[in-house]
Amino acid sequence: MARIGDAKPTPPLSLLLGYSQADALRTVYNGVSKQHHPSVLADATQQWIKLILGYARHRRLWTLRVEDAESKDGPWNEVFWNPRIKRQMPQQYLEYIIKTMVSEGSAFWEPPRQTRSVIVCWLKVDAWAETLYDWVLSTGQLNTILTYYEIQNPETVEGPMSDMPLPLLLKTIQVLAKSGRAQQIEGDAADGAEGGGGVRFFRAVAK
């Protein structure tokens, strides 16, 4: 089954960023990374976050590591490396960007208790929760136990959570559980689910 993002041409980075990636990299090398101008640094950082989230969404990339700044053959190389101008994202600056993303809720540390790797949330967790719930409603799966694997790998209707990392899916489900629209089910009750459990969704109760 085709996945969202398969065989799609990558749009020009200028369309995702709003200006050219080459100019963005030049900005980093012209003093922003040295933090000589805090306002310029803040503006440039937000532009880079916009690019990272847009690119991640288009390519369905979930993980970003500090080391991706220097990887010329990794999934992020088109973003962080420009061979024409021979410019590359400084690893120190990417580390700063990632920490900013975490503080703004557009990424979270995974695995926990380290500061080198994150899961990217091109939608905030609350927005993912509404997206998941809308998908459940549209596919008629209220009051049905779905394993985590079934949500991540739907057999018939392509889902917005396809291939979503389990830690992000669990955070998404926990939001729905707090509002009474989902109940997590662990272990054998979820029919031996890959990932160790599943979830049942309920119709929202009007307040």
PDB file of C-alpha atoms in Angstrom:
ATOM      1  CA  MET A   1       0.000   0.000   0.000  1.00  0.00           C
ATOM      2  CA  ALA A   2       1.283   3.393  -0.929  1.00  0.00           C
ATOM      3  CA  ARG A   3       2.302   5.593   1.969  1.00  0.00           C
ATOM      4  CA  ILE A   4       1.714   9.291   2.277  1.00  0.00           C
ATOM      5  CA  GLY A   5       4.829  10.943   0.938  1.00  0.00           C
ATOM      6  CA  ASP A   6       5.876   8.078  -1.365  1.00  0.00           C
ATOM      7  CA  ALA A   7       7.054   9.042  -4.850  1.00  0.00           C
ATOM      8  CA  LYS A   8       6.343  12.721  -4.284  1.00  0.00           C
ATOM      9  CA  PRO A   9       8.790  15.215  -5.742  1.00  0.00           C
ATOM     10  CA  THR A  10      10.387  17.381  -3.111  1.00  0.00           C
ATOM     11  CA  PRO A  11       9.244  21.005  -3.524  1.00  0.00           C
ATOM     12  CA  PRO A  12      11.917  23.687  -3.836  1.00  0.00           C
ATOM     13  CA  LEU A  13      13.183  24.578  -0.405  1.00  0.00           C
ATOM     14  CA  SER A  14      12.457  28.216  -1.145  1.00  0.00           C
ATOM     15  CA  LEU A  15       8.742  27.375  -1.209  1.00  0.00           C
ATOM     16  CA  LEU A  16       8.948  25.766   2.208  1.00  0.00           C
ATOM     17  CA  LEU A  17      11.153  28.400   3.786  1.00  0.00           C
ATOM     18  CA  GLY A  18       9.939  31.563   2.091  1.00  0.00           C
ATOM     19  CA  TYR A  19      13.401  32.437   0.820  1.00  0.00           C
ATOM     20  CA  SER A  20      16.317  30.468  -0.527  1.00  0.00           C
ATOM     21  CA  GLN A  21      18.105  27.885   1.577  1.00  0.00           C
ATOM     22  CA  ALA A  22      21.402  29.265   0.274  1.00  0.00           C
ATOM     23  CA  ASP A  23      20.570  32.687   1.719  1.00  0.00           C
ATOM     24  CA  ALA A  24      19.560  31.040   4.986  1.00  0.00           C
ATOM     25  CA  LEU A  25      22.855  29.204   5.242  1.00  0.00           C
ATOM     26  CA  ARG A  26      24.771  32.381   4.379  1.00  0.00           C
ATOM     27  CA  THR A  27      22.911  34.139   7.199  1.00  0.00           C
ATOM     28  CA  VAL A  28      24.084  31.496   9.639  1.00  0.00           C
ATOM     29  CA  TYR A  29      27.665  31.924   8.500  1.00  0.00           C
ATOM     30  CA  ASN A  30      27.486  35.723   8.563  1.00  0.00           C
ATOM     31  CA  GLY A  31      27.258  35.984  12.309  1.00  0.00           C
ATOM     32  CA  VAL A  32      23.922  34.541  13.349  1.00  0.00           C
ATOM     33  CA  SER A  33      25.532  31.357  14.645  1.00  0.00           C
ATOM     34  CA  LYS A  34      27.841  33.520  16.764  1.00  0.00           C
ATOM     35  CA  GLN A  35      24.790  35.228  18.293  1.00  0.00           C
ATOM     36  CA  HIS A  36      26.141  38.723  17.613  1.00  0.00           C
ATOM     37  CA  HIS A  37      22.610  39.973  16.955  1.00  0.00           C
ATOM     38  CA  PRO A  38      19.991  38.321  19.224  1.00  0.00           C
ATOM     39  CA  SER A  39      17.038  39.597  17.185  1.00  0.00           C
ATOM     40  CA  VAL A  40      18.586  38.311  13.963  1.00  0.00           C
ATOM     41  CA  LEU A  41      19.314  34.990  15.637  1.00  0.00           C
ATOM     42  CA  ALA A  42      15.705  34.691  16.831  1.00  0.00           C
ATOM     43  CA  ASP A  43      14.288  35.520  13.390  1.00  0.00           C
ATOM     44  CA  ALA A  44      16.647  33.148  11.596  1.00  0.00           C
ATOM     45  CA  THR A  45      15.904  30.370  14.084  1.00  0.00           C
ATOM     46  CA  GLN A  46      12.164  30.683  13.472  1.00  0.00           C
ATOM     47  CA  GLN A  47      12.757  30.545   9.722  1.00  0.00           C
ATOM     48  CA  TRP A  48      14.787  27.382  10.153  1.00  0.00           C
ATOM     49  CA  ILE A  49      12.129  25.814  12.369  1.00  0.00           C
ATOM     50  CA  LYS A  50       9.545  26.634   9.700  1.00  0.00           C
ATOM     51  CA  LEU A  51      11.728  24.932   7.091  1.00  0.00           C
ATOM     52  CA  ILE A  52      12.415  21.876   9.249  1.00  0.00           C
ATOM     53  CA  LEU A  53       8.739  21.357  10.076  1.00  0.00           C
ATOM     54  CA  GLY A  54       7.638  21.871   6.475  1.00  0.00           C
ATOM     55  CA  TYR A  55      10.266  19.510   5.125  1.00  0.00           C
ATOM     56  CA  ALA A  56       9.528  16.896   7.788  1.00  0.00           C
ATOM     57  CA  ARG A  57       5.834  17.037   6.990  1.00  0.00           C
ATOM     58  CA  HIS A  58       6.377  16.703   3.243  1.00  0.00           C
ATOM     59  CA  ARG A  59       8.860  13.833   3.542  1.00  0.00           C
ATOM     60  CA  ARG A  60       7.225  12.332   6.646  1.00  0.00           C
ATOM     61  CA  LEU A  61      10.438  12.495   8.624  1.00  0.00           C
ATOM     62  CA  TRP A  62       9.947  11.910  12.322  1.00  0.00           C
ATOM     63  CA  THR A  63      13.419  12.001  13.862  1.00  0.00           C
ATOM     64  CA  LEU A  64      16.000  14.775  13.922  1.00  0.00           C
ATOM     65  CA  ARG A  65      19.453  14.444  15.473  1.00  0.00           C
ATOM     66  CA  VAL A  66      22.150  17.010  16.112  1.00  0.00           C
ATOM     67  CA  GLU A  67      24.444  14.822  13.993  1.00  0.00           C
ATOM     68  CA  ASP A  68      22.166  15.334  10.970  1.00  0.00           C
ATOM     69  CA  ALA A  69      23.810  18.741  10.509  1.00  0.00           C
ATOM     70  CA  GLU A  70      26.956  17.028   9.221  1.00  0.00           C
ATOM     71  CA  SER A  71      25.413  14.054   7.391  1.00  0.00           C
ATOM     72  CA  LYS A  72      25.650  14.565   3.629  1.00  0.00           C
ATOM     73  CA  ASP A  73      23.867  11.319   2.793  1.00  0.00           C
ATOM     74  CA  GLY A  74      21.130  11.339   5.456  1.00  0.00           C
ATOM     75  CA  PRO A  75      17.452  12.232   5.126  1.00  0.00           C
ATOM     76  CA  TRP A  76      18.089  15.881   6.052  1.00  0.00           C
ATOM     77  CA  ASN A  77      21.052  16.555   3.773  1.00  0.00           C
ATOM     78  CA  GLU A  78      19.009  18.620   1.317  1.00  0.00           C
ATOM     79  CA  VAL A  79      18.083  20.984   4.128  1.00  0.00           C
ATOM     80  CA  PHE A  80      21.384  21.341   5.956  1.00  0.00           C
ATOM     81  CA  TRP A  81      23.918  21.098   3.131  1.00  0.00           C
ATOM     82  CA  ASN A  82      24.237  23.215  -0.023  1.00  0.00           C
ATOM     83  CA  PRO A  83      27.077  21.994  -2.249  1.00  0.00           C
ATOM     84  CA  ARG A  84      26.731  24.922  -4.662  1.00  0.00           C
ATOM     85  CA  ILE A  85      27.812  27.480  -2.077  1.00  0.00           C
ATOM     86  CA  LYS A  86      29.676  24.891   0.023  1.00  0.00           C
ATOM     87  CA  ARG A  87      27.782  25.754   3.154  1.00  0.00           C
ATOM     88  CA  GLN A  88      26.629  23.388   5.865  1.00  0.00           C
ATOM     89  CA  MET A  89      24.529  23.865   8.990  1.00  0.00           C
ATOM     90  CA  PRO A  90      26.864  24.173  12.000  1.00  0.00           C
ATOM     91  CA  GLN A  91      26.127  21.374  14.428  1.00  0.00           C
ATOM     92  CA  GLN A  92      26.165  23.808  17.344  1.00  0.00           C
ATOM     93  CA  TYR A  93      23.476  25.927  15.709  1.00  0.00           C
ATOM     94  CA  LEU A  94      21.282  22.906  14.918  1.00  0.00           C
ATOM     95  CA  GLU A  95      21.553  21.920  18.571  1.00  0.00           C
ATOM     96  CA  TYR A  96      20.267  25.396  19.481  1.00  0.00           C
ATOM     97  CA  ILE A  97      17.414  25.094  16.963  1.00  0.00           C
ATOM     98  CA  ILE A  98      16.392  21.702  18.339  1.00  0.00           C
ATOM     99  CA  LYS A  99      16.332  23.010  21.916  1.00  0.00           C
ATOM    100  CA  THR A 100      14.150  25.905  20.741  1.00  0.00           C
ATOM    101  CA  MET A 101      11.788  23.462  19.012  1.00  0.00           C
ATOM    102  CA  VAL A 102      11.466  21.434  22.210  1.00  0.00           C
ATOM    103  CA  SER A 103      10.713  24.556  24.243  1.00  0.00           C
ATOM    104  CA  GLU A 104       7.991  25.527  21.736  1.00  0.00           C
ATOM    105  CA  GLY A 105       6.381  22.080  21.641  1.00  0.00           C
ATOM    106  CA  SER A 106       7.288  21.258  18.054  1.00  0.00           C
ATOM    107  CA  ALA A 107       9.641  18.447  19.139  1.00  0.00           C
ATOM    108  CA  PHE A 108      10.380  16.320  22.199  1.00  0.00           C
ATOM    109  CA  TRP A 109      13.447  14.436  23.323  1.00  0.00           C
ATOM    110  CA  GLU A 110      13.458  10.794  22.286  1.00  0.00           C
ATOM    111  CA  PRO A 111      14.789   8.787  23.917  1.00  0.00           C
ATOM    112  CA  PRO A 112      14.241  10.799  27.117  1.00  0.00           C
ATOM    113  CA  ARG A 113      17.058  12.075  29.341  1.00  0.00           C
ATOM    114  CA  GLN A 114      19.322  13.129  26.473  1.00  0.00           C
ATOM    115  CA  THR A 115      19.599  16.265  24.307  1.00  0.00           C
ATOM    116  CA  ARG A 116      20.848  14.978  20.944  1.00  0.00           C
ATOM    117  CA  SER A 117      17.785  13.441  19.286  1.00  0.00           C
ATOM    118  CA  VAL A 118      14.124  14.458  19.028  1.00  0.00           C
ATOM    119  CA  ILE A 119      10.873  13.388  17.476  1.00  0.00           C
ATOM    120  CA  VAL A 120       9.647  16.207  15.268  1.00  0.00           C
ATOM    121  CA  CYS A 121       6.026  17.319  15.702  1.00  0.00           C
ATOM    122  CA  TRP A 122       5.087  19.114  12.515  1.00  0.00           C
ATOM    123  CA  LEU A 123       1.670  19.183  14.166  1.00  0.00           C
ATOM    124  CA  LYS A 124       1.547  19.899  17.888  1.00  0.00           C
ATOM    125  CA  VAL A 125       0.475  16.921  19.997  1.00  0.00           C
ATOM    126  CA  ASP A 126      -2.981  18.415  20.650  1.00  0.00           C
ATOM    127  CA  ALA A 127      -3.496  18.848  16.913  1.00  0.00           C
ATOM    128  CA  TRP A 128      -2.383  15.270  16.281  1.00  0.00           C
ATOM    129  CA  ALA A 129      -4.969  14.135  18.838  1.00  0.00           C
ATOM    130  CA  GLU A 130      -7.762  15.838  16.902  1.00  0.00           C
ATOM    131  CA  THR A 131      -6.412  14.420  13.636  1.00  0.00           C
ATOM    132  CA  LEU A 132      -6.408  10.901  15.072  1.00  0.00           C
ATOM    133  CA  TYR A 133      -9.921  11.297  16.447  1.00  0.00           C
ATOM    134  CA  ASP A 134     -11.230  12.616  13.127  1.00  0.00           C
ATOM    135  CA  TRP A 135      -9.700   9.586  11.399  1.00  0.00           C
ATOM    136  CA  VAL A 136     -11.371   7.232  13.877  1.00  0.00           C
ATOM    137  CA  LEU A 137     -14.745   8.896  13.237  1.00  0.00           C
ATOM    138  CA  SER A 138     -14.343   8.899   9.459  1.00  0.00           C
ATOM    139  CA  THR A 139     -13.437   5.193   9.401  1.00  0.00           C
ATOM    140  CA  GLY A 140     -16.227   4.146  11.764  1.00  0.00           C
ATOM    141  CA  GLN A 141     -14.004   2.746  14.483  1.00  0.00           C
ATOM    142  CA  LEU A 142     -15.603   4.133  17.625  1.00  0.00           C
ATOM    143  CA  ASN A 143     -15.940   1.562  20.433  1.00  0.00           C
ATOM    144  CA  THR A 144     -13.513  -0.713  18.615  1.00  0.00           C
ATOM    145  CA  ILE A 145     -10.206  -1.781  20.106  1.00  0.00           C
ATOM    146  CA  LEU A 146      -7.400  -0.773  17.772  1.00  0.00           C
ATOM    147  CA  THR A 147      -3.862  -1.892  18.400  1.00  0.00           C
ATOM    148  CA  TYR A 148      -1.120   0.678  18.159  1.00  0.00           C
ATOM    149  CA  TYR A 149       0.206  -1.258  15.181  1.00  0.00           C
ATOM    150  CA  GLU A 150      -3.141  -1.009  13.376  1.00  0.00           C
ATOM    151  CA  ILE A 151      -3.153   2.753  13.786  1.00  0.00           C
ATOM    152  CA  GLN A 152       0.418   3.011  12.547  1.00  0.00           C
ATOM    153  CA  ASN A 153      -0.142   0.526   9.712  1.00  0.00           C
ATOM    154  CA  PRO A 154      -3.794   0.620   8.569  1.00  0.00           C
ATOM    155  CA  GLU A 155      -4.681  -2.145   6.122  1.00  0.00           C
ATOM    156  CA  THR A 156      -7.416  -0.452   4.101  1.00  0.00           C
ATOM    157  CA  VAL A 157      -7.647   3.314   4.545  1.00  0.00           C
ATOM    158  CA  GLU A 158      -4.399   5.254   4.665  1.00  0.00           C
ATOM    159  CA  GLY A 159      -4.201   6.991   8.013  1.00  0.00           C
ATOM    160  CA  PRO A 160      -2.538  10.254   9.018  1.00  0.00           C
ATOM    161  CA  MET A 161      -0.670   8.328  11.732  1.00  0.00           C
ATOM    162  CA  SER A 162       0.910   5.867   9.280  1.00  0.00           C
ATOM    163  CA  ASP A 163       4.434   5.032  10.486  1.00  0.00           C
ATOM    164  CA  MET A 164       4.144   7.486  13.380  1.00  0.00           C
ATOM    165  CA  PRO A 165       6.693   6.653  16.113  1.00  0.00           C
ATOM    166  CA  LEU A 166       5.079   4.962  19.086  1.00  0.00           C
ATOM    167  CA  PRO A 167       6.160   7.634  21.628  1.00  0.00           C
ATOM    168  CA  LEU A 168       4.338  10.329  19.626  1.00  0.00           C
ATOM    169  CA  LEU A 169       1.291   8.120  19.124  1.00  0.00           C
ATOM    170  CA  LEU A 170       1.098   7.463  22.873  1.00  0.00           C
ATOM    171  CA  LYS A 171       1.273  11.180  23.650  1.00  0.00           C
ATOM    172  CA  THR A 172      -1.513  11.739  21.122  1.00  0.00           C
ATOM    173  CA  ILE A 173      -3.710   9.036  22.668  1.00  0.00           C
ATOM    174  CA  GLN A 174      -3.087  10.387  26.170  1.00  0.00           C
ATOM    175  CA  VAL A 175      -4.567  13.740  25.111  1.00  0.00           C
ATOM    176  CA  LEU A 176      -7.751  11.979  23.977  1.00  0.00           C
ATOM    177  CA  ALA A 177      -7.814   9.867  27.138  1.00  0.00           C
ATOM    178  CA  LYS A 178      -7.771  13.008  29.301  1.00  0.00           C
ATOM    179  CA  SER A 179     -10.845  14.294  27.462  1.00  0.00           C
ATOM    180  CA  GLY A 180     -12.685  10.979  27.851  1.00  0.00           C
ATOM    181  CA  ARG A 181     -12.503  10.088  24.171  1.00  0.00           C
ATOM    182  CA  ALA A 182     -10.037   7.210  24.458  1.00  0.00           C
ATOM    183  CA  GLN A 183      -9.013   4.450  26.832  1.00  0.00           C
ATOM    184  CA  GLN A 184      -5.594   2.847  26.609  1.00  0.00           C
ATOM    185  CA  ILE A 185      -5.595  -0.950  26.828  1.00  0.00           C
ATOM    186  CA  GLU A 186      -2.393  -2.722  27.694  1.00  0.00           C
ATOM    187  CA  GLY A 187      -1.154  -6.246  27.109  1.00  0.00           C
ATOM    188  CA  ASP A 188      -3.261  -9.220  26.047  1.00  0.00           C
ATOM    189  CA  ALA A 189      -6.509  -7.249  26.138  1.00  0.00           C
ATOM    190  CA  ALA A 190      -5.352  -5.597  22.935  1.00  0.00           C
ATOM    191  CA  ASP A 191      -4.986  -8.991  21.256  1.00  0.00           C
ATOM    192  CA  GLY A 192      -1.227  -9.234  21.442  1.00  0.00           C
ATOM    193  CA  ALA A 193      -0.638  -5.885  19.806  1.00  0.00           C
ATOM    194  CA  GLU A 194       2.758  -5.054  18.469  1.00  0.00           C
ATOM    195  CA  GLY A 195       3.932  -2.167  20.628  1.00  0.00           C
ATOM    196  CA  GLY A 196       2.377  -3.713  23.746  1.00  0.00           C
ATOM    197  CA  GLY A 197      -1.194  -2.486  23.707  1.00  0.00           C
ATOM    198  CA  GLY A 198      -3.999  -0.649  22.035  1.00  0.00           C
ATOM    199  CA  VAL A 199      -6.787   1.836  22.503  1.00  0.00           C
ATOM    200  CA  ARG A 200     -10.575   2.110  22.383  1.00  0.00           C
ATOM    201  CA  PHE A 201     -12.150   5.348  21.232  1.00  0.00           C
ATOM    202  CA  PHE A 202     -15.439   6.792  22.481  1.00  0.00           C
ATOM    203  CA  ARG A 203     -17.822   9.436  21.240  1.00  0.00           C
ATOM    204  CA  ALA A 204     -17.163  12.820  22.809  1.00  0.00           C
ATOM    205  CA  VAL A 205     -19.563  13.652  25.627  1.00  0.00           C
ATOM    206  CA  ALA A 206     -21.195  17.044  25.255  1.00  0.00           C
ATOM    207  CA  LYS A 207     -20.495  19.344  28.196  1.00  0.00           C
TER     208      LYS A 207
END
